[in-house]
Backbone as a ProteinNet text record, in pm:
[ID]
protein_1_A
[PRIMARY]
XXXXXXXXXXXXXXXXXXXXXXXXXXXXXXXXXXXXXXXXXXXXXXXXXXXXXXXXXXXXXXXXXXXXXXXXXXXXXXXXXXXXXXXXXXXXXXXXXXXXXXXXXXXXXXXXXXXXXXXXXXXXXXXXXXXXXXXXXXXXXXXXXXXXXXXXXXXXXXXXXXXXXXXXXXXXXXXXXXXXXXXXXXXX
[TERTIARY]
-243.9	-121.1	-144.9	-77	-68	31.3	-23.7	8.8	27.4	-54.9	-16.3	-123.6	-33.1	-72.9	-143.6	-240.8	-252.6	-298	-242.1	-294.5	-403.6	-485.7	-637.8	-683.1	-632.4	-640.6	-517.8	-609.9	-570.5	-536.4	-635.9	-658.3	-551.2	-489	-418.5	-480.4	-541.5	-614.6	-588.8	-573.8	-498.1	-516.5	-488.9	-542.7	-529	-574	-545.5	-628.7	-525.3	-530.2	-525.7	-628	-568	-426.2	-363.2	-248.3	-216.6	-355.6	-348.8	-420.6	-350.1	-382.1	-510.1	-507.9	-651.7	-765.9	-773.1	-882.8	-917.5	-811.3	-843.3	-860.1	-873.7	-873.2	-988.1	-1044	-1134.5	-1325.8	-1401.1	-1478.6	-1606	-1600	-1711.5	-1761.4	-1863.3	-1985.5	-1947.8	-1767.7	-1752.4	-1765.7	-1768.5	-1867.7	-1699.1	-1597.4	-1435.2	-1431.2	-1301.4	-1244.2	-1078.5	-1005	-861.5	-845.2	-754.2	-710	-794.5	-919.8	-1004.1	-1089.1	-1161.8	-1182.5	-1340.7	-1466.3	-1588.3	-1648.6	-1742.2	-1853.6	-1972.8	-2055.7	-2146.2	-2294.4	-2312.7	-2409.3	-2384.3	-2418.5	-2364.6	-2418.4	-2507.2	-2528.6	-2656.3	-2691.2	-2854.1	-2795.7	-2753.4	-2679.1	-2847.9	-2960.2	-3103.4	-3090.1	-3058.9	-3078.3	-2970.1	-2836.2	-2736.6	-2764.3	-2817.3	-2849.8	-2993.2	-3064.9	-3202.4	-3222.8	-3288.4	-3305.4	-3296.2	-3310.5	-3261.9	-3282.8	-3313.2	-3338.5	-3263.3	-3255.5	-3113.8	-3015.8	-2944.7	-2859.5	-2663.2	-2610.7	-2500.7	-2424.2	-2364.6	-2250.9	-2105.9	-2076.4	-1968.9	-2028.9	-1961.1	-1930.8	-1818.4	-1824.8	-1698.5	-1690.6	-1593.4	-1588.8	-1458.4	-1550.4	-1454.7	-1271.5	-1232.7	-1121	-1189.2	-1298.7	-1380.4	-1486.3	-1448.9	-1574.7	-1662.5	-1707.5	-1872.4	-1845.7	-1992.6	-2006.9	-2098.3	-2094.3	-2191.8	-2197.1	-2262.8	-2327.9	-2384.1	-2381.5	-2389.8	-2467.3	-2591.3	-2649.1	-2605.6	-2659.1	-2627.4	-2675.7	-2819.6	-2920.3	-2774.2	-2802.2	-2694.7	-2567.1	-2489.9	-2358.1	-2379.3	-2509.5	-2547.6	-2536.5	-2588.5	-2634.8	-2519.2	-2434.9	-2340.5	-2243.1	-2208.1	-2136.9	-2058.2	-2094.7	-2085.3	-1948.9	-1844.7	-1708.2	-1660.9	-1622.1	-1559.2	-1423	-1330.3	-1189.7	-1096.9	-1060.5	-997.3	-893.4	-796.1	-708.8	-674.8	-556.6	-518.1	-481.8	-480	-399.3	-361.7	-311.4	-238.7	-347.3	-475.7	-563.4	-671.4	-687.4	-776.3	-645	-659	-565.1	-669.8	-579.7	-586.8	-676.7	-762.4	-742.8	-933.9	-959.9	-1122.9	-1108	-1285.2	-1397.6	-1413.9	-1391.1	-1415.4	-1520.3	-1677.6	-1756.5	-1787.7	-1776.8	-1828.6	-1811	-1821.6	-1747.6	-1635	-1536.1	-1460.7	-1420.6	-1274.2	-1264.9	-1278.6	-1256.5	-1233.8	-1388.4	-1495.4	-1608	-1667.2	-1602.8	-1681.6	-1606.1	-1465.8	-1424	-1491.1	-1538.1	-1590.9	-1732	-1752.9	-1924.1	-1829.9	-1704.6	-1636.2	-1582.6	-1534.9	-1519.8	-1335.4	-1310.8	-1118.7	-1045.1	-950.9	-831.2	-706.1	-609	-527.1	-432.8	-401.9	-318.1	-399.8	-477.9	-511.7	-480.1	-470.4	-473.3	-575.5	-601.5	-715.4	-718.5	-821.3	-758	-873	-858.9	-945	-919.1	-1081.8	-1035	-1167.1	-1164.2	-1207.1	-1297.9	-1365	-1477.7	-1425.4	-1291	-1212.1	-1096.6	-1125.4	-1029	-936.3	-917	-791.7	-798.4	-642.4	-643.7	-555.8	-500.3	-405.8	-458.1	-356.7	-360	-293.5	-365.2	-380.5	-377.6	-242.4	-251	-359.6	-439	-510.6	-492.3	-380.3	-333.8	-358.4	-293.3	-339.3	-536.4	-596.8	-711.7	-688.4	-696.6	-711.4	-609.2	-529.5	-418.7	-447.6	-486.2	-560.1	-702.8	-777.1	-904.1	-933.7	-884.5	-934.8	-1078.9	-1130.4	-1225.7	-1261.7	-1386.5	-1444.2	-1556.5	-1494.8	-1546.5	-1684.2	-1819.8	-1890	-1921.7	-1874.6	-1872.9	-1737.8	-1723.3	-1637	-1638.8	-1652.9	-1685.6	-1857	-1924.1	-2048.9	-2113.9	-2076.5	-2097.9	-2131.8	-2171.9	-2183.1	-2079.2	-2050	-1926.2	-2021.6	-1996	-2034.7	-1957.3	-2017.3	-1890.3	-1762	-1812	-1711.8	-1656.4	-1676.3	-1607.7	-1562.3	-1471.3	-1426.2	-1534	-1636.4	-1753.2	-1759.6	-1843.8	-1929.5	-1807.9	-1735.7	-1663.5	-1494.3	-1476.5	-1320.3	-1233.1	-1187.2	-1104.8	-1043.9	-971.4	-912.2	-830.4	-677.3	-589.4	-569.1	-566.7	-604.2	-433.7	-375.3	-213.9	-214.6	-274.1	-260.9	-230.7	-284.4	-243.1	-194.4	-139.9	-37.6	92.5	184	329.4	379	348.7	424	363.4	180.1	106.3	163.5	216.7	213.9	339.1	402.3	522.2	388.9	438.7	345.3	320	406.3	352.5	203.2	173.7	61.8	-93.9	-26.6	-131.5	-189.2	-150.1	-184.1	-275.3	-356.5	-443.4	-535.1	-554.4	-675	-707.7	-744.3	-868.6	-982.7	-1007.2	-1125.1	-1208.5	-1389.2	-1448.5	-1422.9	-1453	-1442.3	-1541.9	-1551.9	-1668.2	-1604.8	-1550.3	-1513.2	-1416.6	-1414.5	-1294.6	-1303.5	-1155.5	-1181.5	-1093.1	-1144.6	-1014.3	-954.5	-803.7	-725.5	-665
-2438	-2413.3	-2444.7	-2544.4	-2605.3	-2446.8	-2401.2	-2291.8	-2326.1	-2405.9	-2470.4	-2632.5	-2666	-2809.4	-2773.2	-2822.3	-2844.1	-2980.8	-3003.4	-3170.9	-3100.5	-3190.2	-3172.7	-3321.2	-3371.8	-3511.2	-3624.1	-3749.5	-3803.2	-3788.4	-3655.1	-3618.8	-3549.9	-3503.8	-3353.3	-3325.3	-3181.4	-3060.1	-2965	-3007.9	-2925	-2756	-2654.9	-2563	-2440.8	-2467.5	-2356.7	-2218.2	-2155.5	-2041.7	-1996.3	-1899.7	-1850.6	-1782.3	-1773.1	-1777.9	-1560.7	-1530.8	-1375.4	-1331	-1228.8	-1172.5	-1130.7	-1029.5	-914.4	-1045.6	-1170.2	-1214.9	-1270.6	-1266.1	-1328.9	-1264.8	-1082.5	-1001.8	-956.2	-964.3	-850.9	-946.9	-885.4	-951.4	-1039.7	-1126.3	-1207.8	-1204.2	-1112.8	-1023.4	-893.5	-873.2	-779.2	-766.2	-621	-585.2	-633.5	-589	-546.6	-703.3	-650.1	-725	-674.9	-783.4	-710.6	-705.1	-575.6	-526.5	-492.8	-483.4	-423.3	-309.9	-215.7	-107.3	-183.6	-203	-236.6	-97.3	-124.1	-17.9	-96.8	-10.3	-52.2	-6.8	127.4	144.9	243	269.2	358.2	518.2	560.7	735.2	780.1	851.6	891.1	1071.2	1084.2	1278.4	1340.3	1318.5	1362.7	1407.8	1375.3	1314	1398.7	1419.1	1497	1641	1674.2	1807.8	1844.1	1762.4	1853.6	1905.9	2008.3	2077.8	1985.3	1977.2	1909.5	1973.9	1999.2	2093.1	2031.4	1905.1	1844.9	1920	1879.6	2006.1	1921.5	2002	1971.4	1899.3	1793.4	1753.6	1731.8	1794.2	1875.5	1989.6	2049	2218.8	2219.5	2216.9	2264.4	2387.9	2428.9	2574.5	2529.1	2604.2	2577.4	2704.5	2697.5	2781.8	2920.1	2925.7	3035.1	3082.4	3075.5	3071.3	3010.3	2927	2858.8	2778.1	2772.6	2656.8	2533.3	2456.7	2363.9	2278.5	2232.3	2204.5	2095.1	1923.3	1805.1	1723.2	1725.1	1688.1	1484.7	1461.6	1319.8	1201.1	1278.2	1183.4	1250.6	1376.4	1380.7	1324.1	1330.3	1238.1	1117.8	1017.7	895	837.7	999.9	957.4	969.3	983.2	983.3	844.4	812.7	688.7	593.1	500.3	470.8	357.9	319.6	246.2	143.2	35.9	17.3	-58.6	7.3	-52.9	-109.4	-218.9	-250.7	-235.7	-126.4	-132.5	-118.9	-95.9	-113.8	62.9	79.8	249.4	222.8	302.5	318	342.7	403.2	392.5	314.9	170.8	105.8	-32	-98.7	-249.8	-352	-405.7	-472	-424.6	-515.3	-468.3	-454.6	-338.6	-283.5	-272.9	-281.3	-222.7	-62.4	50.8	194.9	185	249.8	288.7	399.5	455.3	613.4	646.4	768.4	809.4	815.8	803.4	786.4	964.8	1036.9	1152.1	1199.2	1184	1199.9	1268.2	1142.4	1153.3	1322.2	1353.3	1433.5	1589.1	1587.6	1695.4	1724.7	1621	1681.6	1786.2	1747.9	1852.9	2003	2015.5	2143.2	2156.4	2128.7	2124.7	2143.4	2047	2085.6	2024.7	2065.3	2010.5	1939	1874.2	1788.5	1891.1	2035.7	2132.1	2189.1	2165.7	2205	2123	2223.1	2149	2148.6	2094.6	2085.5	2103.3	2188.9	2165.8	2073.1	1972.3	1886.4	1965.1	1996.6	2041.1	1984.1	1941.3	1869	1963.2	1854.3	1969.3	2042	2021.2	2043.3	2194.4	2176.6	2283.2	2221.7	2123.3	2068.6	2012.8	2075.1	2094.1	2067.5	2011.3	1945.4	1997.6	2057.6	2062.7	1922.5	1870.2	1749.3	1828.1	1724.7	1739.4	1703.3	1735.5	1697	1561.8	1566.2	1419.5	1287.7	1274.4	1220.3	1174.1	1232.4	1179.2	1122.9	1192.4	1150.7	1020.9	999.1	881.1	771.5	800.2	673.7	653	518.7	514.1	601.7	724.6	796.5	749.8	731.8	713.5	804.2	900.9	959.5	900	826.8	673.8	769.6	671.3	722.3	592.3	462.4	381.7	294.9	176.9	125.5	-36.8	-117.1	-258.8	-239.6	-183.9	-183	-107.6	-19.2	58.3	185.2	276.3	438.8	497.8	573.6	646.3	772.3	744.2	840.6	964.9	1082.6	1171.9	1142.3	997.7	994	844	839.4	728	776	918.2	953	1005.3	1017.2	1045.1	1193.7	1264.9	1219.3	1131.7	1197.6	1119.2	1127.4	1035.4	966.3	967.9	1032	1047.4	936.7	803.1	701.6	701.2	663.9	611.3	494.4	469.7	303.2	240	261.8	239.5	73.8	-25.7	-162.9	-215.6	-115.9	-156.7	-151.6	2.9	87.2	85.4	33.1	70.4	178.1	275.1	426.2	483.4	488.1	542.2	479.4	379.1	356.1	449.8	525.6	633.1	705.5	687.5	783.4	912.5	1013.4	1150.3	1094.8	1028.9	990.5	959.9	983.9	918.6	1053.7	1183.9	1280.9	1366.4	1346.1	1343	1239.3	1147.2	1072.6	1150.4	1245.4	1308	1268.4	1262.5	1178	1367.4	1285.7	1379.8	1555.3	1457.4	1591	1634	1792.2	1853.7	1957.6	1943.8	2084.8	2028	2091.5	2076.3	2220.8	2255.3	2406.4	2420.1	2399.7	2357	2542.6	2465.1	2589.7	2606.2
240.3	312.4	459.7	485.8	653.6	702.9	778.3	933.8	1042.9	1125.2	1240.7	1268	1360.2	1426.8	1553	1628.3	1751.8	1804.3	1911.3	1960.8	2056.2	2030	2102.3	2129.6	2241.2	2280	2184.4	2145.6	2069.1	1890.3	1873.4	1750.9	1665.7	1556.7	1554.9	1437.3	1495.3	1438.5	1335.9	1164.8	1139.9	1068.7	1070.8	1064.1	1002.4	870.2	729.7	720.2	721.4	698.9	577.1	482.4	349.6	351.1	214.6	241	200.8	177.6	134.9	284.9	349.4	513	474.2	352.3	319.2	369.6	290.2	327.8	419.5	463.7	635.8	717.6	743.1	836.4	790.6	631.1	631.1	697.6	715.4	783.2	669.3	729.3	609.9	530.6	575.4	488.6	416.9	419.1	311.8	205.4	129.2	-34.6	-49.1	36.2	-47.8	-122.7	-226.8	-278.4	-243.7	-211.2	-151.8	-287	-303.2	-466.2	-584	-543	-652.3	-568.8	-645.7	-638.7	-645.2	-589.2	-598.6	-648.5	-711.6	-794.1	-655.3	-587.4	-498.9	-614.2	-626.8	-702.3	-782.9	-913.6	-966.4	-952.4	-872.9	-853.6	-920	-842.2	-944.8	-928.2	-1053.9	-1070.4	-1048.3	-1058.3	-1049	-883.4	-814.2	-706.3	-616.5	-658.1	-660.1	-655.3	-793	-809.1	-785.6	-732.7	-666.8	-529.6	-522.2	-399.3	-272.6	-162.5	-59.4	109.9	162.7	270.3	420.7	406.7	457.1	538.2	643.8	676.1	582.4	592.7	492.9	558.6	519.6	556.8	487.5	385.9	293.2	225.5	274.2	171.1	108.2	-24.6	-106.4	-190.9	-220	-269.7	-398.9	-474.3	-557.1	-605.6	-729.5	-715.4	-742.4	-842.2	-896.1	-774.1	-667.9	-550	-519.2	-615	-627.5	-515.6	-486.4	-360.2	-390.3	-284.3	-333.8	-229.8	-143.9	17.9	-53.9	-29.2	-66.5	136.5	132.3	208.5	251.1	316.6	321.4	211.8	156.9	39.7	-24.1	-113.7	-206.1	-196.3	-82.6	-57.5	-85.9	-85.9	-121.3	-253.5	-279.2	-432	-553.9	-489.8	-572.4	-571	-684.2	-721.9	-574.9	-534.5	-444.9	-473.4	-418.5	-427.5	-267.1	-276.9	-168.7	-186.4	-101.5	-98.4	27.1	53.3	106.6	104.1	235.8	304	464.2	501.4	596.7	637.6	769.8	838	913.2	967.7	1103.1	1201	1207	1266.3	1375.8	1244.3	1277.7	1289.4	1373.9	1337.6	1200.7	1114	1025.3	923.5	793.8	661.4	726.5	672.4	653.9	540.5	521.4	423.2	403.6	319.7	351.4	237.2	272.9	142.2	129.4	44	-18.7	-159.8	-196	-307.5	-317.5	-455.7	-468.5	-506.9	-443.4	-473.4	-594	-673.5	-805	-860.6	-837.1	-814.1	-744	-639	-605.5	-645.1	-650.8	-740.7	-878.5	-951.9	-1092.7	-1052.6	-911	-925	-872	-892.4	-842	-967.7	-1063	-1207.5	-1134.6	-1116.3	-1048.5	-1130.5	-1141.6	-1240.9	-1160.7	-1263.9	-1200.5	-1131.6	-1184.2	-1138.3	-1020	-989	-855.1	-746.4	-623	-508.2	-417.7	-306.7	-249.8	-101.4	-39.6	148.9	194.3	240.5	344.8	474.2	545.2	674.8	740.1	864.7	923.4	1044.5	1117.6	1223.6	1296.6	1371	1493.5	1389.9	1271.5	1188.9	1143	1186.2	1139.5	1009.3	912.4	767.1	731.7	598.1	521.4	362.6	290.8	166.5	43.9	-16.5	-116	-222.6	-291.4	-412.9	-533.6	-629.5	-644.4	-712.2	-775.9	-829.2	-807.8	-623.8	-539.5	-574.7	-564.1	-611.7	-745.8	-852.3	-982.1	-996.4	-942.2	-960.9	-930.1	-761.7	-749.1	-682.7	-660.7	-562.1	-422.2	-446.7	-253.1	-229.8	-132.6	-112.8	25.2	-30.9	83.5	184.1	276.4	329.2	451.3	430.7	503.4	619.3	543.5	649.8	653.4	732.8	787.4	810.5	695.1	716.9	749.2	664.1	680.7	784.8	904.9	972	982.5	960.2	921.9	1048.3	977.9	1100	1144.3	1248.8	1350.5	1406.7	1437.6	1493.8	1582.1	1674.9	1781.8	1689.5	1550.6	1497.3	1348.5	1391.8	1270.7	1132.3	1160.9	1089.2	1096.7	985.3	867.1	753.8	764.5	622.2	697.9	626.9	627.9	503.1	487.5	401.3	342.2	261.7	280.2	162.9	207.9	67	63.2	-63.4	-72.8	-52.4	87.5	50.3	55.2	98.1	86.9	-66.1	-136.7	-311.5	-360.1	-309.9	-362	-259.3	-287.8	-151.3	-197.3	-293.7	-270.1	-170.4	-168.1	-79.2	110.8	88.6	268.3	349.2	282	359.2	439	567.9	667.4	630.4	539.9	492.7	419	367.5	270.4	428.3	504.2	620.2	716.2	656	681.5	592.1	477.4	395.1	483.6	549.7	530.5	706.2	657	755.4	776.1	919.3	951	996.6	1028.6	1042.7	977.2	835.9	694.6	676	661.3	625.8	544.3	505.4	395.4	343	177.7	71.2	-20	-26.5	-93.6	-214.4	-318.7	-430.9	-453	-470.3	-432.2	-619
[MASK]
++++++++++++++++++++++++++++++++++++++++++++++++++++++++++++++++++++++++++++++++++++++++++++++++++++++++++++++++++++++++++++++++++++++++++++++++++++++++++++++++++++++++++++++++++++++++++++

């Protein structure tokens, strides 16, 4: 698909663009696939559930009280996903990698009738349906087009809805779930 012309002397330059945006914004060396859900590695559960001395970077609680404090190896080690979309956040289409929610509710044993509070370092909290996960790819993003997020870059974890795939997900209410700098989930 011809996009534009430019004259550059005597010559004219002509200059194709793919004709899908995702692949033209997302950056080279991305794992994403626009519209597919990537499997990065599949999880070592050994690895998950062994001792760890680590300091935590999610605590979740479940509806029965139980807790369960998921260090950064353990946050690793669990099923790893990457998806390409777009937010209101960042301009144009990124890479998000982490676990996929779904993924990390089963070590809370949560059901689809539950709901869930994401609350973040600063306190700040939003209750999720749990559906919302189970429905589609959330991804609890630890990096960003290959980057690790940092505290002053929305880090430890990023919450992400995959709305580039989905157009029910892009109504801005859906853009108040993707909490950045998450450290707690408390299934309700």
């Amino acid at each position: 698909m011809l996009n534009s012309l430019k004259l550059l002397g005597p010559v004219c330059l002509a200059i194709s663009v793919s004709s899908s945006p995702a692949f033209a914004e997302l950056p080279a060396d991305t794992k994403c696939i626009p519209g597919e859900t990537v499997l990065l590695s599949a999880g070592d559960y050994e690895s998950i559930i062994a001792p760890d001395d680590g300091e935590a970077i999610l605590t979740m609680k479940g509806a029965d009280g139980s807790q369960v404090m998921l260090t950064e190896a353990q946050f690793a080690a669990l099923p790893q996903y990457a998806i390409a979309t777009e937010n209101e956040h960042l301009d144009g289409m990124n890479c998000y990698e982490g676990p996929l929610g779904r993924d990390i509710m089963t070590l809370m044993n949560a059901t689809s009738a539950d709901t869930i509070n994401l609350t973040a370092i600063n306190d700040y909290w939003v209750e999720m349906p749990m559906s919302l996960i189970l429905d589609y790819d959330v991804v609890f993003a630890r990096s960003v087009n290959g980057q690790a997020l940092s505290l002053r870059d929305k880090g430890p974890i990023w919450v992400m809805i995959p709305q580039a795939d989905n157009s029910e997900l892009r109504d801005p209410f859906y853009g108040t779930y993707m909490v950045w700098q998450l450290n707690r989930v408390d299934v309700n």
